[in-house]
Short mmCIF file of C-alpha atoms in Angstrom, two decimals:
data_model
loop_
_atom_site.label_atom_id
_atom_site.label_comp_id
_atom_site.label_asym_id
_atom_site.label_seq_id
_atom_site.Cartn_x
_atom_site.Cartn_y
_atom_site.Cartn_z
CA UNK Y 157 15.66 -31.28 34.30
CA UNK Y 158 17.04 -28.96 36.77
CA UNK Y 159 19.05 -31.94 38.79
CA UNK Y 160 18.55 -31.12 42.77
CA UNK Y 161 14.69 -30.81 41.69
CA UNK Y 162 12.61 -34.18 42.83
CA UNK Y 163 10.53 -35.08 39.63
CA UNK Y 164 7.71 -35.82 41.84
CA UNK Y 165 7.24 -35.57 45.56
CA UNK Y 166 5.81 -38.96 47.17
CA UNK Y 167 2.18 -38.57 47.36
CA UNK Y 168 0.05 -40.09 50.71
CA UNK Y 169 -1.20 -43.78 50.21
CA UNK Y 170 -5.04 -42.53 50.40
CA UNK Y 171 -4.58 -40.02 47.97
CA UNK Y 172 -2.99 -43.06 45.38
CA UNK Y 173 -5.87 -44.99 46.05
CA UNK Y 174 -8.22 -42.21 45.20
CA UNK Y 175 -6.41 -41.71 41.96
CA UNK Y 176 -6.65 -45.43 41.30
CA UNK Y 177 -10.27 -46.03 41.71
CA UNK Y 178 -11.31 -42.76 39.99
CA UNK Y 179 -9.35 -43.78 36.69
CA UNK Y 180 -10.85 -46.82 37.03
CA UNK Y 181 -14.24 -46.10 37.01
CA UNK Y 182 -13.90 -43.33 34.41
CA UNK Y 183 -11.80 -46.13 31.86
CA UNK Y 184 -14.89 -48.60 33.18
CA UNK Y 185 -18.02 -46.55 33.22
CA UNK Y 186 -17.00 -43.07 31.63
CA UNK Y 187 -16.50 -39.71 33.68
CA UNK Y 188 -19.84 -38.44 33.40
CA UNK Y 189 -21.36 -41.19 34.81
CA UNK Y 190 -19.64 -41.77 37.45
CA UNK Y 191 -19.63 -39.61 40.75
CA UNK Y 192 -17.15 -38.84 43.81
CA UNK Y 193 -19.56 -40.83 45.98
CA UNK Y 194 -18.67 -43.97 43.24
CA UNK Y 195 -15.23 -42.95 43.47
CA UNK Y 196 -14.89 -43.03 47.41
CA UNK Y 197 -16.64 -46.32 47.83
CA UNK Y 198 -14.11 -47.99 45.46
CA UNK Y 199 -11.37 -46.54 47.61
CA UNK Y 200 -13.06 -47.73 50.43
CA UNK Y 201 -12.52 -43.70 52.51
CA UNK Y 202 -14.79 -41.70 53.20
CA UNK Y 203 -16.27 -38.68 51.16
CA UNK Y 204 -14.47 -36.00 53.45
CA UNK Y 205 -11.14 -37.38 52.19
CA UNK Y 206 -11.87 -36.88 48.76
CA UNK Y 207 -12.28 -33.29 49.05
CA UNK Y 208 -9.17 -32.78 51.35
CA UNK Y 209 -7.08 -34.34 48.58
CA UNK Y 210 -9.17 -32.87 45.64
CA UNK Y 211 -10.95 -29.63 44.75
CA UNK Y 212 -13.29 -31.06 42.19
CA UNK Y 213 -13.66 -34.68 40.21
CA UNK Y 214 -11.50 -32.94 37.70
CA UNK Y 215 -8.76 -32.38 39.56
CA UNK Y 216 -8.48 -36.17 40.62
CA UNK Y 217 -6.89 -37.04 37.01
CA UNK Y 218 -4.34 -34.21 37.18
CA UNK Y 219 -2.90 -35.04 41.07
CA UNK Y 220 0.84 -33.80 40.62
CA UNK Y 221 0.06 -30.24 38.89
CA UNK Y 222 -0.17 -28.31 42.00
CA UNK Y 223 3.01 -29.97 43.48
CA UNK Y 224 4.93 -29.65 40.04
CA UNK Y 225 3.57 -26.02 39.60
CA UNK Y 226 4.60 -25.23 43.64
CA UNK Y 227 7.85 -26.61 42.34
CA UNK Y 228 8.37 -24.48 39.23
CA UNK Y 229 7.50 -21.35 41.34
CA UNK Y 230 10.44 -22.12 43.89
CA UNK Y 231 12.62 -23.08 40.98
CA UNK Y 232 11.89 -19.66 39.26
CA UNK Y 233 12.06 -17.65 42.56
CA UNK Y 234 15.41 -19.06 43.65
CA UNK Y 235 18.05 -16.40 42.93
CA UNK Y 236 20.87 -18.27 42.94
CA UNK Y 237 19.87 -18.81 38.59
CA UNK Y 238 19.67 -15.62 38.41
CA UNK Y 239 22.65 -15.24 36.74
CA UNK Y 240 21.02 -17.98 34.38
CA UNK Y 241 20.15 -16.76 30.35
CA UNK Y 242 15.93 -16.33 31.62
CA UNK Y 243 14.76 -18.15 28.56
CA UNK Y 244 17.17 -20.74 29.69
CA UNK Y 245 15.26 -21.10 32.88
CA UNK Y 246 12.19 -20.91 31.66
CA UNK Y 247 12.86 -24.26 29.82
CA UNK Y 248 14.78 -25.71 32.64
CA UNK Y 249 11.46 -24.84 34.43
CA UNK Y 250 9.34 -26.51 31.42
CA UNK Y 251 11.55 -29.27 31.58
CA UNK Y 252 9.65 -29.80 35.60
CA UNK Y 253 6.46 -30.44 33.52
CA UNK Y 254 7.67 -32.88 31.44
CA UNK Y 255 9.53 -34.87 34.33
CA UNK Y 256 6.41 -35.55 35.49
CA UNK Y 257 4.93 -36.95 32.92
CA UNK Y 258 7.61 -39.41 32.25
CA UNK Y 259 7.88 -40.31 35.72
CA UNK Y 260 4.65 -42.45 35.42
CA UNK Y 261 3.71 -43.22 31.57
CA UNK Y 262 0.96 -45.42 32.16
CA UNK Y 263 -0.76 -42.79 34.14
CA UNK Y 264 -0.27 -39.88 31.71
CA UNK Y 265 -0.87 -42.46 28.70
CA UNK Y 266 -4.49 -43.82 30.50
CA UNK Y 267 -5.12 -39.90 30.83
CA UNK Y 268 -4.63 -38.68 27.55
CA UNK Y 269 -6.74 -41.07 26.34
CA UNK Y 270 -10.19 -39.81 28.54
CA UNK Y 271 -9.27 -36.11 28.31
CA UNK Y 272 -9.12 -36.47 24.37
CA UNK Y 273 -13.18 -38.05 25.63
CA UNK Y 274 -14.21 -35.77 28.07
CA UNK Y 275 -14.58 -31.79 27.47
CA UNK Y 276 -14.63 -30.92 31.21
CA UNK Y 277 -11.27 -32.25 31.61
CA UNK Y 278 -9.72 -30.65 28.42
CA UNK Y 279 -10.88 -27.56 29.74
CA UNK Y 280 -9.38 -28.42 33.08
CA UNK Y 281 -6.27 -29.06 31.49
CA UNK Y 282 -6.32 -25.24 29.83
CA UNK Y 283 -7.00 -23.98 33.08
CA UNK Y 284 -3.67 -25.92 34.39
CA UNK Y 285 -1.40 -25.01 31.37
CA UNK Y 286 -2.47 -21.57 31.74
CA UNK Y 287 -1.13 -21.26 35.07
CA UNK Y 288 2.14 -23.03 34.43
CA UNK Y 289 2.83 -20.68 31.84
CA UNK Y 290 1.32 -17.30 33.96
CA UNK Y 291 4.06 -18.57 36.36
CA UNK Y 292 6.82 -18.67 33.49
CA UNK Y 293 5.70 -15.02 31.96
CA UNK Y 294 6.05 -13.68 35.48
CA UNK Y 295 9.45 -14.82 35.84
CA UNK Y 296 10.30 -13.51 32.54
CA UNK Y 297 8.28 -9.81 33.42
CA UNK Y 298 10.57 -9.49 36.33
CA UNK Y 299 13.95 -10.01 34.33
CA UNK Y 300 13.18 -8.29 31.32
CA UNK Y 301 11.86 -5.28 33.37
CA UNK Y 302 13.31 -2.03 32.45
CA UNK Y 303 13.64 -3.55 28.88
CA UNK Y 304 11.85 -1.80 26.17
CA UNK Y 305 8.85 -4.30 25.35
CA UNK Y 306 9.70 -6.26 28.48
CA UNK Y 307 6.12 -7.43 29.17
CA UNK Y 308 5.23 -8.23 25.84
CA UNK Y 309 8.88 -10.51 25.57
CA UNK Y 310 7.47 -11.98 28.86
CA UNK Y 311 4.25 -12.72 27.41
CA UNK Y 312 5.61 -14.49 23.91
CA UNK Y 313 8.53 -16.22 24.80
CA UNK Y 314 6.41 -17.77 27.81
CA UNK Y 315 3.96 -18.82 25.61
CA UNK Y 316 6.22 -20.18 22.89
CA UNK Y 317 7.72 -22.32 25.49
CA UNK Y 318 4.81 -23.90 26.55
CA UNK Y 319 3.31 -24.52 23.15
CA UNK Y 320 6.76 -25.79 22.09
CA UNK Y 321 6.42 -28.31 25.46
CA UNK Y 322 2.93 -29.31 24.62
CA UNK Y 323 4.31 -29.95 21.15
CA UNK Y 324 6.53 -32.55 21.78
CA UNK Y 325 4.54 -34.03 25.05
CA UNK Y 326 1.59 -34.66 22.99
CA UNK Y 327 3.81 -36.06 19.97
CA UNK Y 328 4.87 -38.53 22.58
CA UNK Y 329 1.35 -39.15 23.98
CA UNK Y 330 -0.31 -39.32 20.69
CA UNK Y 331 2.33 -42.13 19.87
CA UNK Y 332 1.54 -44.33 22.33
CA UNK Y 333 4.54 -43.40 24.38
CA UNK Y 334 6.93 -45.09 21.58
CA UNK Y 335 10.40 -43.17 22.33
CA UNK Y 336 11.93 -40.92 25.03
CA UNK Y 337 9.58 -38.04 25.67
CA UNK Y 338 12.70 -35.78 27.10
CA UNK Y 339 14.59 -35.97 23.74
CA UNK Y 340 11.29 -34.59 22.17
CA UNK Y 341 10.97 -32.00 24.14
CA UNK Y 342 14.83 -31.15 24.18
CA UNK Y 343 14.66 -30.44 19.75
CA UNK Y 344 11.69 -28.69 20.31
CA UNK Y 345 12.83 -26.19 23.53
CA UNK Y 346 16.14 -26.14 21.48
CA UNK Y 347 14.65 -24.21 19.10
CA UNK Y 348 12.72 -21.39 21.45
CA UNK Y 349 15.75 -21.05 23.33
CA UNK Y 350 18.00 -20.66 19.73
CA UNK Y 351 14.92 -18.31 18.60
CA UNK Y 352 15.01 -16.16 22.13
CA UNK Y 353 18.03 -16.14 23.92
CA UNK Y 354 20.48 -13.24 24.48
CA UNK Y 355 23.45 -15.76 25.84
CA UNK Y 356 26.00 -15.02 22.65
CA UNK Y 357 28.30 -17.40 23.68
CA UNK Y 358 31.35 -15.26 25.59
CA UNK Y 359 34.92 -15.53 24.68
CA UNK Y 360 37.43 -16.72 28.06
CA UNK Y 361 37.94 -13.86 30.20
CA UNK Y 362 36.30 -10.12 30.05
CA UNK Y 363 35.13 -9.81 26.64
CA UNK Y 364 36.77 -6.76 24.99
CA UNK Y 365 35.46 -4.82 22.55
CA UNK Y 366 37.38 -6.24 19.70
CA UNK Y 367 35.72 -9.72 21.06
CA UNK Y 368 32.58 -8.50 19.37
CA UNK Y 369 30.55 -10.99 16.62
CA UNK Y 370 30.59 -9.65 13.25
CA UNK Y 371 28.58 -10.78 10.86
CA UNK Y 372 28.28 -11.07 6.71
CA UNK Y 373 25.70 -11.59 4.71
CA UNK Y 374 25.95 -11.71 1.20
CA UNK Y 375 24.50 -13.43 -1.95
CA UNK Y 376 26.26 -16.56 -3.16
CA UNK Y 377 27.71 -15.14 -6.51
CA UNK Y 378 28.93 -12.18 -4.77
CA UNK Y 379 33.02 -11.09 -5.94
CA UNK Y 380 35.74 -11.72 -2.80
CA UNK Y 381 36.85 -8.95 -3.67
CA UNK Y 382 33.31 -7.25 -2.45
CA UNK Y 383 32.80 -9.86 0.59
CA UNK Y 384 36.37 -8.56 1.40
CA UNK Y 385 35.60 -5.09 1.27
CA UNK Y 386 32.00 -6.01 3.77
CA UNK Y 387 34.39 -7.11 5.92
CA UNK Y 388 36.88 -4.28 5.81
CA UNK Y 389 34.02 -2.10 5.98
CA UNK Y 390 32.03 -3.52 9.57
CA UNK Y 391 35.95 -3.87 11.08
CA UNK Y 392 35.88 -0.16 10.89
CA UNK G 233 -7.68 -5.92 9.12
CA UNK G 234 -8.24 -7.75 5.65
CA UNK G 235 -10.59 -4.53 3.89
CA UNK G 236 -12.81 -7.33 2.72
CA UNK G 237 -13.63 -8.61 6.21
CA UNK G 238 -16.42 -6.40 8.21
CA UNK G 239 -15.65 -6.30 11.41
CA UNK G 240 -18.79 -8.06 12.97
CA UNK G 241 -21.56 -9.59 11.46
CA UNK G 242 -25.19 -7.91 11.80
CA UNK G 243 -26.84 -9.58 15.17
CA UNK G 244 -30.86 -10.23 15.26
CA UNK G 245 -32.40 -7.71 18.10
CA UNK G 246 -33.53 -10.66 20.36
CA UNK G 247 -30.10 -11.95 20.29
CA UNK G 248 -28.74 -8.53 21.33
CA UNK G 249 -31.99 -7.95 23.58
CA UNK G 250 -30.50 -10.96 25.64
CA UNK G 251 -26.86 -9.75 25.73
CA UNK G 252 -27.83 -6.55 27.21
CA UNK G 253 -30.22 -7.88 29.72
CA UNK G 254 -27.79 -10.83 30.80
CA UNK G 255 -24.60 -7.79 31.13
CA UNK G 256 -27.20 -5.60 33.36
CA UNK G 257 -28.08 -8.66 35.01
CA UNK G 258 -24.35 -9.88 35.93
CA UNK G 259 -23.38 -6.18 36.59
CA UNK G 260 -26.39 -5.40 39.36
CA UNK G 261 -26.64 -9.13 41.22
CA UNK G 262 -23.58 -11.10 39.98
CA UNK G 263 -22.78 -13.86 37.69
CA UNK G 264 -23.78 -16.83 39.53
CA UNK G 265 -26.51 -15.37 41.55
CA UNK G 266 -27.61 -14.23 37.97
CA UNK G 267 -30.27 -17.59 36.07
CA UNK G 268 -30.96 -17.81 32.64
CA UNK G 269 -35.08 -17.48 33.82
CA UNK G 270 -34.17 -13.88 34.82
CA UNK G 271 -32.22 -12.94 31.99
CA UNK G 272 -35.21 -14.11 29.71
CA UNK G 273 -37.14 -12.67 31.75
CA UNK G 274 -35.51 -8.83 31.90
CA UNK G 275 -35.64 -9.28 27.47
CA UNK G 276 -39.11 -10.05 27.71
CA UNK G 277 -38.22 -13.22 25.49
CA UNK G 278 -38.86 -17.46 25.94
CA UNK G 279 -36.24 -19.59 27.63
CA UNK G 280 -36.06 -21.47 24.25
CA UNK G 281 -34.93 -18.43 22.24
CA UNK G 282 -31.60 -18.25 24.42
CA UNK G 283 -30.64 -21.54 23.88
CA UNK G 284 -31.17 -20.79 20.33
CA UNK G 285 -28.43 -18.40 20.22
CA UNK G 286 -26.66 -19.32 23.24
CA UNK G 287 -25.46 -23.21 24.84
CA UNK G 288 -24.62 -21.74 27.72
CA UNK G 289 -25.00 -18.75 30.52
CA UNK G 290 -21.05 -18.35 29.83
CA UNK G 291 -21.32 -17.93 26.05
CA UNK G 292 -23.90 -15.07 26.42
CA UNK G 293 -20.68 -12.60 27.53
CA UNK G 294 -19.31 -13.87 24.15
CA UNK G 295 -21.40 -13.48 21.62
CA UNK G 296 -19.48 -12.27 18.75
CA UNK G 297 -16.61 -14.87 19.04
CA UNK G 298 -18.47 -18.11 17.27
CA UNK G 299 -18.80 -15.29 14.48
CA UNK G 300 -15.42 -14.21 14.22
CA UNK G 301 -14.18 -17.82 14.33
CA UNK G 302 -15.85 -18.90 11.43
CA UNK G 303 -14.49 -15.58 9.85
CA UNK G 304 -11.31 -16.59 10.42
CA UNK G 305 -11.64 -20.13 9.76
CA UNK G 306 -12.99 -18.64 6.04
CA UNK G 307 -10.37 -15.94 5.45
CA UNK G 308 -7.58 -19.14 6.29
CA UNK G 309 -9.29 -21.28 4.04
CA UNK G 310 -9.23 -18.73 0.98
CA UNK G 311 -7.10 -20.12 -1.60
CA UNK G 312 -5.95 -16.34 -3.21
CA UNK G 313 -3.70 -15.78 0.34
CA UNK G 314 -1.86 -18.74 -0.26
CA UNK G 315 0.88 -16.75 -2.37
CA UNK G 316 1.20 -14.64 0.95
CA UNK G 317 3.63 -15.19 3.26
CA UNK G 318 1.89 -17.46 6.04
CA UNK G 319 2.99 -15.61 8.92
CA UNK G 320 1.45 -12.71 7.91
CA UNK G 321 -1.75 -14.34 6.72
CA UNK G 322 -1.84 -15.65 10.65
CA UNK G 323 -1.57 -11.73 11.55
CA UNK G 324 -4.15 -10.85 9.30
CA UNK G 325 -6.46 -13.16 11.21
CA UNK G 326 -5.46 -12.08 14.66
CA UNK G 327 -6.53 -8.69 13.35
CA UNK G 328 -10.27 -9.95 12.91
CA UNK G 329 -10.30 -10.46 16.81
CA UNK G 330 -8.94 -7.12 17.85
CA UNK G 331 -11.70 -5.43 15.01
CA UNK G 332 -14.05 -7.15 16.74
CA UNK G 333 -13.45 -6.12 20.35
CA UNK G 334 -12.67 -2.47 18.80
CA UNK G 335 -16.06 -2.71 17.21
CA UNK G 336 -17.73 -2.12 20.95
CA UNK G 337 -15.46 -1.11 22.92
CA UNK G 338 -17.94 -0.06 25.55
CA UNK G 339 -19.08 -3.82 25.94
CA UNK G 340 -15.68 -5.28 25.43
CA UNK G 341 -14.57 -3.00 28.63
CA UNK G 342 -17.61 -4.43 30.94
CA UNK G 343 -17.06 -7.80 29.78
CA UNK G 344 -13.13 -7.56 30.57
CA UNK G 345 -14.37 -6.31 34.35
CA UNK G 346 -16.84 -9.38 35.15
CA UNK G 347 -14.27 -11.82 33.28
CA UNK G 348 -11.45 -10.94 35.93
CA UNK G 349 -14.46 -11.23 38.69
CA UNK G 350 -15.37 -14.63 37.49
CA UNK G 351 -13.91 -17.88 37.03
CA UNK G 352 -15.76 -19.36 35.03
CA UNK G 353 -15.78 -16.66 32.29
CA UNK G 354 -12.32 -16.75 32.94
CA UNK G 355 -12.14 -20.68 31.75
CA UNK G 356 -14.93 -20.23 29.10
CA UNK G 357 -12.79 -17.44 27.63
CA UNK G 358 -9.68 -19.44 27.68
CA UNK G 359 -11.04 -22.11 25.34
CA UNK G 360 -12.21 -19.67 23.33
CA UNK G 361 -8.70 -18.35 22.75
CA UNK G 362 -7.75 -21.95 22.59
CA UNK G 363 -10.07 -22.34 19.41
CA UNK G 364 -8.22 -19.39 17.67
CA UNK G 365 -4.72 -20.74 18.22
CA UNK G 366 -5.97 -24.42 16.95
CA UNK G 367 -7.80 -22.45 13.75
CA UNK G 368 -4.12 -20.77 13.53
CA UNK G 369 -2.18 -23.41 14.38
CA UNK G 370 -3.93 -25.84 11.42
CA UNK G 371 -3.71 -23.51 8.68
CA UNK G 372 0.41 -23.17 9.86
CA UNK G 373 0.72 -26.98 9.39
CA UNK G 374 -0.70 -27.12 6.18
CA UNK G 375 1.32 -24.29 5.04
CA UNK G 376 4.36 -25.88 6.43
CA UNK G 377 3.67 -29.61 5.22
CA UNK G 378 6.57 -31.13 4.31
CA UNK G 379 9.23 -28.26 5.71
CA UNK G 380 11.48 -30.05 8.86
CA UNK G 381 9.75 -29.69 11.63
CA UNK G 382 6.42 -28.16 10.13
CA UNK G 383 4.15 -29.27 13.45
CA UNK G 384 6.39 -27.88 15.91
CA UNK G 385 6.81 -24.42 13.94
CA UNK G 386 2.80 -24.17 14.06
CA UNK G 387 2.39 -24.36 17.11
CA UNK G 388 5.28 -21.92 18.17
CA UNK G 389 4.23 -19.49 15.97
CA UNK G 390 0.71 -19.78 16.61
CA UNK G 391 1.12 -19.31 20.27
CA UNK G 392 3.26 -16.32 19.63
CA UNK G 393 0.72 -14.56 17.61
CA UNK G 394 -1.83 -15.20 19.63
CA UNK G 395 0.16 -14.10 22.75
CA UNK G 396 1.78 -10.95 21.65
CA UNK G 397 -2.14 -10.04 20.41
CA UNK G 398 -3.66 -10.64 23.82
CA UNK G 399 -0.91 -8.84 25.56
CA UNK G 400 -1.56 -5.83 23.51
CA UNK G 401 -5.49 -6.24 23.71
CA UNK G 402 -4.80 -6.82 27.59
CA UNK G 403 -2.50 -3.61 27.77
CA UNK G 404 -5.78 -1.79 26.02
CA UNK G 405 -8.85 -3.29 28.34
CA UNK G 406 -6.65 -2.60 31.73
CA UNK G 407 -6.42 0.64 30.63
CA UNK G 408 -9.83 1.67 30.45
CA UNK G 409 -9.50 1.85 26.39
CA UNK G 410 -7.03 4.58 26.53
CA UNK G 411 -5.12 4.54 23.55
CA UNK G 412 -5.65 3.01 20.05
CA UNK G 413 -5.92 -0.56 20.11
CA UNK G 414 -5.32 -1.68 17.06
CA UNK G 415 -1.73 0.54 17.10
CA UNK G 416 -1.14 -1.51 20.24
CA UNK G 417 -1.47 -4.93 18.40
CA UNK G 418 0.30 -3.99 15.51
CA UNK G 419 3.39 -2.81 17.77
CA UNK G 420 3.28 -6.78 19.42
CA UNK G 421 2.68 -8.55 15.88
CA UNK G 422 5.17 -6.69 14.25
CA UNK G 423 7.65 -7.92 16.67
CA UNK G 424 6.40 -11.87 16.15
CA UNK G 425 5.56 -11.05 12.00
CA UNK G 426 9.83 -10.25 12.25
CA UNK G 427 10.82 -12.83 14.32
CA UNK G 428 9.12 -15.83 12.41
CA UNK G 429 8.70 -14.64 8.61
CA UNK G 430 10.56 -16.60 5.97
CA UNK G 431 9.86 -13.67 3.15
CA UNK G 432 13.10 -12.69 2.57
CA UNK G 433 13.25 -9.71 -0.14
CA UNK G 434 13.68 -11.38 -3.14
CA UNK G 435 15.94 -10.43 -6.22
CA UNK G 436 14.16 -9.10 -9.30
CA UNK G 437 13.83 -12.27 -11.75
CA UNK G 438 13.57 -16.12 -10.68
CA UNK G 439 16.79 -16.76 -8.28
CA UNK G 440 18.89 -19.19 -9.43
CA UNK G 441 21.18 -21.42 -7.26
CA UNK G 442 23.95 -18.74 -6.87
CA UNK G 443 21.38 -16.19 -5.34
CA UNK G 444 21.50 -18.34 -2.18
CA UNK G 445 22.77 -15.90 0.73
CA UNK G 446 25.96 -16.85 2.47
CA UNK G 447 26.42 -15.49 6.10
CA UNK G 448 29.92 -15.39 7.70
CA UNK G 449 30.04 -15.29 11.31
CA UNK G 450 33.46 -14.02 12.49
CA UNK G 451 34.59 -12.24 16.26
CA UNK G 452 36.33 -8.72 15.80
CA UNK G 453 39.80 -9.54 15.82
CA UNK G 454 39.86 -12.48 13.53
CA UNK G 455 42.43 -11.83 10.69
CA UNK G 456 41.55 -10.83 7.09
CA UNK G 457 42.93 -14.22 5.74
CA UNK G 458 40.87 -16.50 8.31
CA UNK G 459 37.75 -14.38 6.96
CA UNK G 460 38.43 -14.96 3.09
CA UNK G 461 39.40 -18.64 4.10
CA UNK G 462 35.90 -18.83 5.73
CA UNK G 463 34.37 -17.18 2.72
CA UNK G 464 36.04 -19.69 0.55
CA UNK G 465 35.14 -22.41 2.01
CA UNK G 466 31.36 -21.46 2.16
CA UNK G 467 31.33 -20.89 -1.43
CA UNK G 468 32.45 -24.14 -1.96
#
């Protein structure tokens, strides 16, 4: 995680207590069943500040995506990383996501559990992933621009990102929360970035020509003197 | 596209009666302001015969995609592609969903217009896709049972595929349907079929332990004996 970013902002006391009664009721009597009216009695507010706080009774069990997603989007539009490898941000940016999930387990545990139950909110949920990783593609559109197959780049390695994420979050989710949900996630952006980067690793000062990776391939079996004469032959 | 695989299966004329009266219907008043009474109504059919074919007002702008998932789901299942490399079986069945939007590409180009007007096409059609990349991502994990880090490879390459298709189908419906689609999503799959394979040509014959390929990794500039030294001590 991106260290001067907050991994998540302090929410209003009302708007906790809205959160708590809501997955309350839905653990007690199920989300269909029960209603915002339900929801705002518990809380003891009134209806009005249900709605200020939330769109929709969906939104009530995902109440830090718009502040982590508001976050990612400054993150990503900051151009001091723009010197930054972009698939490295993108993870540092995916990284965000998974911050705040960890920063309350019992929360995102207790919601797994009723979106696995309830098909509104696993819908909901594709609606929110979708827009975290809309934000990372158009990061990615606006760096690669100019490149040949820039937007379709944008478009994969955004998506591989997030499916790599959702990988290792919902390893950790799925197991109850046993281990450290940031290790997860760091083997399994590891590989994206090792799959997309462009950062070849640069030798100390301005890399010269003769700085340049070579590589060999050959078959196991194959003569020195022929893996020599490779070599002689891509030094020329 | 798999030759054996038509590209959509033959739809009863009340079932089409009620697509074309529901895309009229959505084009002249709207999507919401649009009820399944008047889109009955405009077929000249029961309100019981939609929900036969159809659960929901949503799924009616989708017909052909319950179709083309069990397609899939059938062509993944078929044990004679299992000696195929599994990327490119994945391929294969992203294919089936471009042949199916290429199959009318006058409806697939109104349907792309009220989907961007709507939201709630817009979430109906993103569990859709959702459905495809689970159907991918399961035949992936079988094929990868076993291999380090099997689940996490599914999923990437799942997402890719499915990504670098949409892009190209995207590219296709914001265009108008200029162009050849399918050209356009064998351009993106390429790129994710190369990025992901594991089918290596093979050597004629069965490859024995000294067919393994050794790869050197040397900067420009490194000296002759530091390479062979390398060499040697891969080969040992």
């Amino acid at each position: 995680m991106p260290a001067d970013q907050p991994s998540a902002e302090p929410r209003p006391a009302m708007r906790d207590a809205l959160v708590s009664a809501a997955l309350a009721l839905f653990a007690e009597h199920g989300f269909d069943a029960t209603t915002v009216d339900d929801i705002v009695a518990r809380a003891g507010v009134g209806r009005r500040s249900f709605f200020r706080y939330f769109p929709s009774k969906e939104s009530v069990v995902f109440p830090d995506h718009e502040g982590t997603l508001r976050r990612m989007s400054d993150f990503l539009a900051d151009e001091s990383g723009f010197a930054e490898d972009p698939v490295a941000r993108v993870c540092d940016a995916a990284r965000m996501v998974l911050a705040m999930y960890a920063a309350d387990p019992e929360f995102s545990l207790a919601r797994y559990k009723l979106t696995r139950q309830v098909p509104a909110l696993r819908t909901h949920e594709l609606s929110v992933v979708r827009r975290y990783e809309s934000a990372l593609a158009a990061f990615l559109r606006t760096r690669y621009a100019g490149r040949a197959d820039g937007g379709l780049r944008a478009d994969v390695v955004s998506a591989a990102v997030v499916a790599a994420h959702n990988h290792a979050l919902r390893g950790w989710l799925r197991s109850d929360g046993q281990g450290d949900p940031a290790e997860l996630v760091e083997h399994a952006l590891g590989w994206v970035y090792a799959t997309y980067t462009d950062d070849v690793p640069s030798a100390p000062g301005i890399a010269e020509p003769e700085d340049e990776v070579m590589v060999v391939v050959a078959r196991r079996g194959t003569p020195m003197w022929r893996v020599v004469q490779q070599v002689r032959e891509a030094l020329d």
